[in-house]
Amino acid sequence: MGLAENQLCFDMIQEWVLKNPRTSICSEEGFHAFESITLAVSFDPDGIAMAGGGVVANEMIMFCSADAGDAFLVPTPHYPGFGRYLRWRTGMKVIPVPCTSSNNFQITAQSLEQAYQETPKILINFINAKQIHLVGDEIYAATVFRRPDFISVSEIIQEMQCDLDLIHNVYSLSKDLGIPGFRLELFFRIMIEWFTCARKMSNFGLVSSQMQYLLAEMLADDDFVINLMAESFDLGKRNFLKLYYLDKKKLEELGIVCVESNAGLFCWMHLRKLMSTASFGGELELWRVILNEMKLNVSPGSAFHCDEPGWFHVCFANMDDETMVITLGRIKAFVKKG
């Protein structure tokens, strides 16, 4: 429950790989096919770059766009690794933009302005006025399980007057296809100066030629891609919806509030009423009880720089229905006991 991983596409990916041994250098057929290629994927040299994973791609964007000592504004709650991976080598700062549960942790102009002073259109207007860069990390684009549908920053800017050199996108197959180990991340809409820098930086986070070849062959298989989109994505949406509502409904029956959502692999549940004190210290104390006594691996909101104590991050797409029932049973027993 602590890992935001999509396991709903594993069977289709595995079946395709087994039926296509030519894509693996571990097979005789694949080894000889691989010998004849140097790079299986071609890119538009003016706007797309590739990196070995989401962390590497975001770090490269930071290196390209700013200098040591500069800062990036990141709405909270956010991925806890940003505070480490985006600062250690770049020498830059990650400044949290506090969002509150009163509006389901939505970004507001007030929170952005406050964060800027102190250290989807609203963001673009804001960065355009301040002349700062916007990086849209869209790795959860295909995990939408109910309306409203996902809209990319690239779509929004088609209807607005803005400085396109300030808008950048990051995308990965890790969450949508459930293949984080493939380590492939794309970032695009980057200006030429950034691209020159990114090509040099990519030497520190390369995607192997073997992996490029396998993914190029997989995504070039029209029948497989159509089947994946028609069946797996639709199944994924149904599963996400079912698991989300199963998780959320059962928790609310126990008096535990969850944030309304329409996408992603996890939900946020509010456990402040079970804390000894309404503080981050009380949150960590409860987290240790959940981990050591309930044997459930959830994450405290403070790890995501959440501005309010008592929120916990619970992943639901990395378990089956049976595991979900066991999990909710443990939570129910704990709540009644407490």
mmCIF file of C-alpha atoms in Angstrom:
data_model
loop_
_atom_site.group_PDB
_atom_site.id
_atom_site.type_symbol
_atom_site.label_atom_id
_atom_site.label_comp_id
_atom_site.label_asym_id
_atom_site.label_seq_id
_atom_site.Cartn_x
_atom_site.Cartn_y
_atom_site.Cartn_z
ATOM 1 C CA MET A 1 0.000 0.000 0.000
ATOM 2 C CA GLY A 2 3.013 2.253 0.169
ATOM 3 C CA LEU A 3 4.088 1.925 -3.485
ATOM 4 C CA ALA A 4 2.183 3.744 -6.255
ATOM 5 C CA GLU A 5 2.570 0.932 -8.776
ATOM 6 C CA ASN A 6 0.109 -0.174 -11.460
ATOM 7 C CA GLN A 7 0.009 -3.981 -11.686
ATOM 8 C CA LEU A 8 -3.084 -4.165 -13.887
ATOM 9 C CA CYS A 9 -1.205 -4.430 -17.211
ATOM 10 C CA PHE A 10 1.447 -6.983 -16.232
ATOM 11 C CA ASP A 11 -0.313 -9.945 -17.853
ATOM 12 C CA MET A 12 -0.663 -8.274 -21.268
ATOM 13 C CA ILE A 13 2.920 -7.011 -21.291
ATOM 14 C CA GLN A 14 4.222 -10.433 -20.240
ATOM 15 C CA GLU A 15 2.166 -12.208 -22.907
ATOM 16 C CA TRP A 16 3.478 -9.898 -25.639
ATOM 17 C CA VAL A 17 7.127 -10.335 -24.586
ATOM 18 C CA LEU A 18 6.762 -14.135 -24.523
ATOM 19 C CA LYS A 19 5.215 -14.105 -28.007
ATOM 20 C CA ASN A 20 7.964 -11.837 -29.376
ATOM 21 C CA PRO A 21 11.341 -13.372 -28.431
ATOM 22 C CA ARG A 22 13.032 -11.332 -31.174
ATOM 23 C CA THR A 23 12.884 -8.294 -28.866
ATOM 24 C CA SER A 24 15.134 -9.852 -26.210
ATOM 25 C CA ILE A 25 18.895 -10.333 -26.491
ATOM 26 C CA CYS A 26 18.427 -13.297 -24.148
ATOM 27 C CA SER A 27 17.086 -15.339 -27.082
ATOM 28 C CA GLU A 28 19.019 -16.447 -30.180
ATOM 29 C CA GLU A 29 16.461 -14.823 -32.471
ATOM 30 C CA GLY A 30 16.560 -11.579 -30.548
ATOM 31 C CA PHE A 31 20.355 -11.489 -30.320
ATOM 32 C CA HIS A 32 20.816 -11.608 -34.088
ATOM 33 C CA ALA A 33 18.045 -9.049 -34.636
ATOM 34 C CA PHE A 34 19.591 -6.736 -32.081
ATOM 35 C CA GLU A 35 23.004 -6.936 -33.754
ATOM 36 C CA SER A 36 21.598 -5.253 -36.838
ATOM 37 C CA ILE A 37 20.268 -2.107 -35.130
ATOM 38 C CA THR A 38 21.933 0.793 -33.382
ATOM 39 C CA LEU A 39 18.949 2.859 -32.311
ATOM 40 C CA ALA A 40 15.364 1.732 -32.755
ATOM 41 C CA VAL A 41 13.617 4.984 -31.909
ATOM 42 C CA SER A 42 13.797 8.241 -33.849
ATOM 43 C CA PHE A 43 12.922 11.580 -32.302
ATOM 44 C CA ASP A 44 12.166 15.094 -33.425
ATOM 45 C CA PRO A 45 15.565 16.702 -32.684
ATOM 46 C CA ASP A 46 13.939 20.050 -31.943
ATOM 47 C CA GLY A 47 11.791 19.084 -29.018
ATOM 48 C CA ILE A 48 12.031 15.597 -27.514
ATOM 49 C CA ALA A 49 14.672 14.108 -25.252
ATOM 50 C CA MET A 50 14.858 10.799 -23.393
ATOM 51 C CA ALA A 51 16.143 9.776 -19.978
ATOM 52 C CA GLY A 52 16.464 6.640 -17.898
ATOM 53 C CA GLY A 53 13.521 7.249 -15.581
ATOM 54 C CA GLY A 54 11.367 10.024 -14.194
ATOM 55 C CA VAL A 55 13.810 11.175 -11.535
ATOM 56 C CA VAL A 56 16.587 11.550 -14.107
ATOM 57 C CA ALA A 57 14.353 13.492 -16.515
ATOM 58 C CA ASN A 58 13.177 15.933 -13.848
ATOM 59 C CA GLU A 59 16.724 16.417 -12.584
ATOM 60 C CA MET A 60 17.923 17.131 -16.122
ATOM 61 C CA ILE A 61 15.224 19.783 -16.542
ATOM 62 C CA MET A 62 16.399 21.431 -13.336
ATOM 63 C CA PHE A 63 20.003 21.455 -14.511
ATOM 64 C CA CYS A 64 18.899 22.959 -17.844
ATOM 65 C CA SER A 65 16.610 25.642 -16.443
ATOM 66 C CA ALA A 66 18.293 26.985 -13.310
ATOM 67 C CA ASP A 67 21.488 27.410 -11.313
ATOM 68 C CA ALA A 68 22.569 26.164 -7.902
ATOM 69 C CA GLY A 69 20.722 28.117 -5.246
ATOM 70 C CA ASP A 70 17.635 28.702 -7.413
ATOM 71 C CA ALA A 71 14.282 27.206 -6.376
ATOM 72 C CA PHE A 72 11.371 25.204 -7.806
ATOM 73 C CA LEU A 73 7.803 25.568 -6.537
ATOM 74 C CA VAL A 74 6.144 22.162 -5.988
ATOM 75 C CA PRO A 75 2.489 21.858 -4.836
ATOM 76 C CA THR A 76 1.926 19.599 -1.827
ATOM 77 C CA PRO A 77 1.362 16.803 -1.091
ATOM 78 C CA HIS A 78 4.058 15.757 -3.556
ATOM 79 C CA TYR A 79 6.293 12.759 -4.241
ATOM 80 C CA PRO A 80 8.642 12.580 -1.231
ATOM 81 C CA GLY A 81 11.668 11.806 -3.406
ATOM 82 C CA PHE A 82 11.621 15.305 -4.924
ATOM 83 C CA GLY A 83 13.181 16.711 -1.761
ATOM 84 C CA ARG A 84 16.148 14.395 -2.171
ATOM 85 C CA TYR A 85 16.675 13.539 -5.823
ATOM 86 C CA LEU A 86 16.094 17.038 -7.204
ATOM 87 C CA ARG A 87 18.370 18.770 -4.693
ATOM 88 C CA TRP A 88 21.366 16.560 -4.009
ATOM 89 C CA ARG A 89 23.301 17.047 -7.253
ATOM 90 C CA THR A 90 21.684 20.232 -8.555
ATOM 91 C CA GLY A 91 22.265 22.336 -5.445
ATOM 92 C CA MET A 92 18.771 23.809 -5.929
ATOM 93 C CA LYS A 93 15.851 24.213 -3.534
ATOM 94 C CA VAL A 94 12.397 22.635 -3.632
ATOM 95 C CA ILE A 95 9.882 25.018 -2.085
ATOM 96 C CA PRO A 96 6.531 23.429 -1.141
ATOM 97 C CA VAL A 97 3.355 25.219 -2.240
ATOM 98 C CA PRO A 98 0.919 24.345 0.594
ATOM 99 C CA CYS A 99 -2.470 23.043 -0.559
ATOM 100 C CA THR A 100 -5.250 22.208 1.903
ATOM 101 C CA SER A 101 -7.918 19.545 2.310
ATOM 102 C CA SER A 102 -10.653 22.216 2.303
ATOM 103 C CA ASN A 103 -10.657 22.043 -1.528
ATOM 104 C CA ASN A 104 -9.201 18.512 -1.955
ATOM 105 C CA PHE A 105 -5.639 19.863 -2.137
ATOM 106 C CA GLN A 106 -6.277 21.833 -5.332
ATOM 107 C CA ILE A 107 -3.771 24.499 -6.425
ATOM 108 C CA THR A 108 -4.943 28.085 -5.919
ATOM 109 C CA ALA A 109 -3.623 31.431 -7.088
ATOM 110 C CA GLN A 110 -3.233 32.501 -3.469
ATOM 111 C CA SER A 111 -1.046 29.521 -2.554
ATOM 112 C CA LEU A 112 1.155 30.024 -5.626
ATOM 113 C CA GLU A 113 1.529 33.745 -5.012
ATOM 114 C CA GLN A 114 2.351 33.157 -1.355
ATOM 115 C CA ALA A 115 4.967 30.519 -2.174
ATOM 116 C CA TYR A 116 6.500 32.734 -4.866
ATOM 117 C CA GLN A 117 6.762 35.747 -2.585
ATOM 118 C CA GLU A 118 8.138 33.770 0.274
ATOM 119 C CA THR A 119 10.879 32.049 -1.372
ATOM 120 C CA PRO A 120 -4.474 24.010 -15.523
ATOM 121 C CA LYS A 121 -4.828 27.882 -16.741
ATOM 122 C CA ILE A 122 -4.140 29.385 -13.386
ATOM 123 C CA LEU A 123 -0.634 27.854 -13.514
ATOM 124 C CA ILE A 124 0.045 29.069 -17.039
ATOM 125 C CA ASN A 125 -1.159 32.593 -16.275
ATOM 126 C CA PHE A 126 0.957 32.595 -13.144
ATOM 127 C CA ILE A 127 4.219 31.430 -14.753
ATOM 128 C CA ASN A 128 3.634 33.717 -17.743
ATOM 129 C CA ALA A 129 3.230 36.735 -15.463
ATOM 130 C CA LYS A 130 6.268 35.801 -13.374
ATOM 131 C CA GLN A 131 8.318 34.572 -16.365
ATOM 132 C CA ILE A 132 9.202 31.316 -14.627
ATOM 133 C CA HIS A 133 9.094 27.813 -16.123
ATOM 134 C CA LEU A 134 6.281 25.277 -15.744
ATOM 135 C CA VAL A 135 7.159 21.553 -15.848
ATOM 136 C CA GLY A 136 4.050 19.361 -16.127
ATOM 137 C CA ASP A 137 4.800 15.847 -14.841
ATOM 138 C CA GLU A 138 2.020 13.869 -16.578
ATOM 139 C CA ILE A 139 2.971 10.302 -15.641
ATOM 140 C CA TYR A 140 -0.573 9.536 -14.386
ATOM 141 C CA ALA A 141 -2.264 10.660 -17.633
ATOM 142 C CA ALA A 142 -3.885 7.297 -18.433
ATOM 143 C CA THR A 143 -4.948 6.396 -14.887
ATOM 144 C CA VAL A 144 -8.133 8.512 -15.063
ATOM 145 C CA PHE A 145 -11.040 6.298 -13.998
ATOM 146 C CA ARG A 146 -13.929 8.789 -14.138
ATOM 147 C CA ARG A 147 -14.705 12.274 -15.450
ATOM 148 C CA PRO A 148 -13.351 14.842 -15.904
ATOM 149 C CA ASP A 149 -10.954 13.389 -18.479
ATOM 150 C CA PHE A 150 -7.254 14.192 -18.437
ATOM 151 C CA ILE A 151 -6.208 17.366 -20.281
ATOM 152 C CA SER A 152 -2.525 17.921 -20.989
ATOM 153 C CA VAL A 153 -0.824 21.256 -20.516
ATOM 154 C CA SER A 154 0.072 20.988 -24.221
ATOM 155 C CA GLU A 155 -3.644 21.073 -25.071
ATOM 156 C CA ILE A 156 -4.459 24.003 -22.808
ATOM 157 C CA ILE A 157 -1.782 26.279 -24.236
ATOM 158 C CA GLN A 158 -3.279 25.913 -27.707
ATOM 159 C CA GLU A 159 -6.150 28.102 -26.495
ATOM 160 C CA MET A 160 -4.080 30.673 -24.612
ATOM 161 C CA GLN A 161 -1.621 33.433 -25.282
ATOM 162 C CA CYS A 162 1.569 32.500 -23.442
ATOM 163 C CA ASP A 163 5.320 32.137 -23.806
ATOM 164 C CA LEU A 164 5.677 28.575 -25.125
ATOM 165 C CA ASP A 165 9.345 28.474 -24.153
ATOM 166 C CA LEU A 166 8.229 28.418 -20.527
ATOM 167 C CA ILE A 167 6.052 25.269 -20.860
ATOM 168 C CA HIS A 168 7.522 21.750 -20.639
ATOM 169 C CA ASN A 169 6.081 18.232 -20.287
ATOM 170 C CA VAL A 170 7.374 15.027 -18.750
ATOM 171 C CA TYR A 171 5.842 11.617 -19.471
ATOM 172 C CA SER A 172 6.652 8.026 -18.579
ATOM 173 C CA LEU A 173 5.300 4.523 -19.227
ATOM 174 C CA SER A 174 5.909 3.549 -15.589
ATOM 175 C CA LYS A 175 2.446 4.273 -14.187
ATOM 176 C CA ASP A 176 0.203 3.912 -17.243
ATOM 177 C CA LEU A 177 1.597 0.567 -18.411
ATOM 178 C CA GLY A 178 2.914 -0.575 -15.044
ATOM 179 C CA ILE A 179 6.513 -1.029 -16.225
ATOM 180 C CA PRO A 180 8.626 1.148 -13.894
ATOM 181 C CA GLY A 181 11.626 -1.162 -14.279
ATOM 182 C CA PHE A 182 11.907 -0.286 -17.973
ATOM 183 C CA ARG A 183 13.248 3.137 -16.937
ATOM 184 C CA LEU A 184 12.056 5.213 -19.887
ATOM 185 C CA GLU A 185 11.022 8.845 -19.526
ATOM 186 C CA LEU A 186 10.380 11.441 -22.218
ATOM 187 C CA PHE A 187 10.392 15.182 -21.836
ATOM 188 C CA PHE A 188 9.290 17.418 -24.643
ATOM 189 C CA ARG A 189 8.324 20.945 -25.638
ATOM 190 C CA ILE A 190 11.825 21.968 -24.531
ATOM 191 C CA MET A 191 13.552 24.883 -26.230
ATOM 192 C CA ILE A 192 16.687 24.259 -28.288
ATOM 193 C CA GLU A 193 19.075 25.609 -25.656
ATOM 194 C CA TRP A 194 17.694 23.134 -23.132
ATOM 195 C CA PHE A 195 17.766 20.311 -25.630
ATOM 196 C CA THR A 196 21.480 20.798 -26.301
ATOM 197 C CA CYS A 197 22.133 20.654 -22.579
ATOM 198 C CA ALA A 198 19.773 17.689 -22.064
ATOM 199 C CA ARG A 199 21.515 15.620 -24.745
ATOM 200 C CA LYS A 200 24.790 16.048 -22.888
ATOM 201 C CA MET A 201 23.215 15.383 -19.500
ATOM 202 C CA SER A 202 21.532 12.208 -20.777
ATOM 203 C CA ASN A 203 24.907 10.441 -20.684
ATOM 204 C CA PHE A 204 24.376 10.179 -16.920
ATOM 205 C CA GLY A 205 20.978 8.502 -17.294
ATOM 206 C CA LEU A 206 20.844 6.588 -20.568
ATOM 207 C CA VAL A 207 18.062 4.295 -21.727
ATOM 208 C CA SER A 208 19.714 1.099 -22.986
ATOM 209 C CA SER A 209 19.537 0.345 -26.686
ATOM 210 C CA GLN A 210 18.004 -3.034 -25.828
ATOM 211 C CA MET A 211 15.164 -1.364 -23.946
ATOM 212 C CA GLN A 212 14.630 1.173 -26.734
ATOM 213 C CA TYR A 213 14.436 -1.683 -29.223
ATOM 214 C CA LEU A 214 11.972 -3.726 -27.149
ATOM 215 C CA LEU A 215 9.652 -0.761 -26.545
ATOM 216 C CA ALA A 216 9.874 0.395 -30.165
ATOM 217 C CA GLU A 217 8.858 -3.074 -31.352
ATOM 218 C CA MET A 218 6.083 -3.304 -28.764
ATOM 219 C CA LEU A 219 4.586 0.110 -29.549
ATOM 220 C CA ALA A 220 4.952 -0.477 -33.304
ATOM 221 C CA ASP A 221 2.766 -3.581 -33.002
ATOM 222 C CA ASP A 222 -0.532 -1.975 -33.995
ATOM 223 C CA ASP A 223 -2.668 -4.976 -33.059
ATOM 224 C CA PHE A 224 -1.129 -5.124 -29.595
ATOM 225 C CA VAL A 225 -1.460 -1.390 -28.962
ATOM 226 C CA ILE A 226 -5.086 -1.328 -30.147
ATOM 227 C CA ASN A 227 -5.879 -4.325 -27.955
ATOM 228 C CA LEU A 228 -4.075 -2.750 -25.013
ATOM 229 C CA MET A 229 -5.995 0.501 -25.361
ATOM 230 C CA ALA A 230 -9.354 -1.167 -26.005
ATOM 231 C CA GLU A 231 -9.138 -3.815 -23.308
ATOM 232 C CA SER A 232 -6.415 -3.143 -20.778
ATOM 233 C CA PHE A 233 -6.933 0.603 -20.416
ATOM 234 C CA ASP A 234 -10.693 0.129 -20.234
ATOM 235 C CA LEU A 235 -10.220 -2.715 -17.745
ATOM 236 C CA GLY A 236 -7.745 -0.574 -15.874
ATOM 237 C CA LYS A 237 -10.280 2.235 -15.572
ATOM 238 C CA ARG A 238 -12.914 -0.186 -14.298
ATOM 239 C CA ASN A 239 -10.460 -1.710 -11.832
ATOM 240 C CA PHE A 240 -9.241 1.679 -10.632
ATOM 241 C CA LEU A 241 -12.849 2.785 -10.168
ATOM 242 C CA LYS A 242 -13.807 -0.422 -8.368
ATOM 243 C CA LEU A 243 -10.779 -0.421 -6.099
ATOM 244 C CA TYR A 244 -11.055 3.307 -5.426
ATOM 245 C CA TYR A 245 -14.687 3.085 -4.398
ATOM 246 C CA LEU A 246 -14.190 -0.168 -2.483
ATOM 247 C CA ASP A 247 -11.361 1.457 -0.551
ATOM 248 C CA LYS A 248 -13.090 4.822 -0.107
ATOM 249 C CA LYS A 249 -16.568 3.460 0.722
ATOM 250 C CA LYS A 250 -15.332 0.992 3.331
ATOM 251 C CA LEU A 251 -13.100 3.585 4.942
ATOM 252 C CA GLU A 252 -15.933 6.116 5.127
ATOM 253 C CA GLU A 253 -18.149 3.489 6.760
ATOM 254 C CA LEU A 254 -15.548 3.508 9.535
ATOM 255 C CA GLY A 255 -15.744 7.275 9.803
ATOM 256 C CA ILE A 256 -12.496 7.802 7.894
ATOM 257 C CA VAL A 257 -12.657 10.648 5.349
ATOM 258 C CA CYS A 258 -10.971 10.269 1.945
ATOM 259 C CA VAL A 259 -10.162 12.977 -0.598
ATOM 260 C CA GLU A 260 -12.362 12.880 -3.723
ATOM 261 C CA SER A 261 -10.324 11.847 -6.769
ATOM 262 C CA ASN A 262 -10.744 10.809 -10.404
ATOM 263 C CA ALA A 263 -7.264 9.493 -11.251
ATOM 264 C CA GLY A 264 -4.073 8.015 -9.869
ATOM 265 C CA LEU A 265 -3.095 4.798 -8.102
ATOM 266 C CA PHE A 266 -3.769 5.900 -4.528
ATOM 267 C CA CYS A 267 -6.094 7.828 -2.229
ATOM 268 C CA TRP A 268 -5.592 10.132 0.763
ATOM 269 C CA MET A 269 -7.294 9.108 4.014
ATOM 270 C CA HIS A 270 -7.703 11.289 7.091
ATOM 271 C CA LEU A 271 -6.842 9.600 10.414
ATOM 272 C CA ARG A 272 -6.489 12.600 12.719
ATOM 273 C CA LYS A 273 -9.208 11.286 15.036
ATOM 274 C CA LEU A 274 -6.984 8.267 15.787
ATOM 275 C CA MET A 275 -3.948 10.396 16.681
ATOM 276 C CA SER A 276 -2.965 11.103 20.279
ATOM 277 C CA THR A 277 -2.228 14.733 19.344
ATOM 278 C CA ALA A 278 -3.204 16.804 16.279
ATOM 279 C CA SER A 279 0.419 17.326 15.280
ATOM 280 C CA PHE A 280 3.004 15.849 12.935
ATOM 281 C CA GLY A 281 4.504 14.118 15.944
ATOM 282 C CA GLY A 282 1.140 12.476 16.567
ATOM 283 C CA GLU A 283 0.980 11.522 12.886
ATOM 284 C CA LEU A 284 4.350 9.725 13.005
ATOM 285 C CA GLU A 285 3.336 8.018 16.247
ATOM 286 C CA LEU A 286 0.184 6.647 14.579
ATOM 287 C CA TRP A 287 2.163 5.666 11.465
ATOM 288 C CA ARG A 288 4.472 3.509 13.600
ATOM 289 C CA VAL A 289 1.439 1.795 15.132
ATOM 290 C CA ILE A 290 -0.041 1.139 11.666
ATOM 291 C CA LEU A 291 3.284 -0.244 10.440
ATOM 292 C CA ASN A 292 4.288 -2.319 13.475
ATOM 293 C CA GLU A 293 0.935 -3.470 14.876
ATOM 294 C CA MET A 294 -1.437 -3.473 11.907
ATOM 295 C CA LYS A 295 1.374 -4.562 9.545
ATOM 296 C CA LEU A 296 0.193 -2.160 6.831
ATOM 297 C CA ASN A 297 2.637 -0.159 4.732
ATOM 298 C CA VAL A 298 1.042 3.264 4.290
ATOM 299 C CA SER A 299 2.850 6.599 4.155
ATOM 300 C CA PRO A 300 2.355 9.611 6.448
ATOM 301 C CA GLY A 301 1.428 12.873 4.760
ATOM 302 C CA SER A 302 4.414 14.642 6.300
ATOM 303 C CA ALA A 303 6.661 12.560 4.016
ATOM 304 C CA PHE A 304 4.899 14.301 1.097
ATOM 305 C CA HIS A 305 5.220 17.755 2.701
ATOM 306 C CA CYS A 306 1.469 17.828 3.368
ATOM 307 C CA ASP A 307 0.705 21.012 5.299
ATOM 308 C CA GLU A 308 -1.926 19.355 7.549
ATOM 309 C CA PRO A 309 -1.162 16.524 10.009
ATOM 310 C CA GLY A 310 -3.324 13.407 9.874
ATOM 311 C CA TRP A 311 -3.410 12.583 6.158
ATOM 312 C CA PHE A 312 -2.070 9.201 4.982
ATOM 313 C CA HIS A 313 -1.174 8.031 1.467
ATOM 314 C CA VAL A 314 -2.759 4.649 0.572
ATOM 315 C CA CYS A 315 -2.069 2.875 -2.751
ATOM 316 C CA PHE A 316 -4.814 0.605 -4.100
ATOM 317 C CA ALA A 317 -3.634 -0.416 -7.604
ATOM 318 C CA ASN A 318 -0.887 -2.765 -6.416
ATOM 319 C CA MET A 319 -3.191 -5.309 -4.738
ATOM 320 C CA ASP A 320 -6.076 -7.602 -5.644
ATOM 321 C CA ASP A 321 -9.576 -7.605 -4.165
ATOM 322 C CA GLU A 322 -8.725 -10.280 -1.591
ATOM 323 C CA THR A 323 -5.768 -8.304 -0.277
ATOM 324 C CA MET A 324 -7.910 -5.167 -0.181
ATOM 325 C CA VAL A 325 -10.532 -6.938 1.954
ATOM 326 C CA ILE A 326 -7.843 -8.145 4.388
ATOM 327 C CA THR A 327 -6.396 -4.638 4.580
ATOM 328 C CA LEU A 328 -9.754 -3.006 5.270
ATOM 329 C CA GLY A 329 -10.480 -5.682 7.867
ATOM 330 C CA ARG A 330 -7.324 -4.768 9.768
ATOM 331 C CA ILE A 331 -8.172 -1.061 9.608
ATOM 332 C CA LYS A 332 -11.716 -1.764 10.830
ATOM 333 C CA ALA A 333 -10.466 -3.833 13.774
ATOM 334 C CA PHE A 334 -7.979 -1.116 14.712
ATOM 335 C CA VAL A 335 -10.570 1.679 14.547
ATOM 336 C CA LYS A 336 -13.006 -0.262 16.742
ATOM 337 C CA LYS A 337 -10.242 -1.062 19.194
ATOM 338 C CA GLY A 338 -9.105 2.558 19.368
#
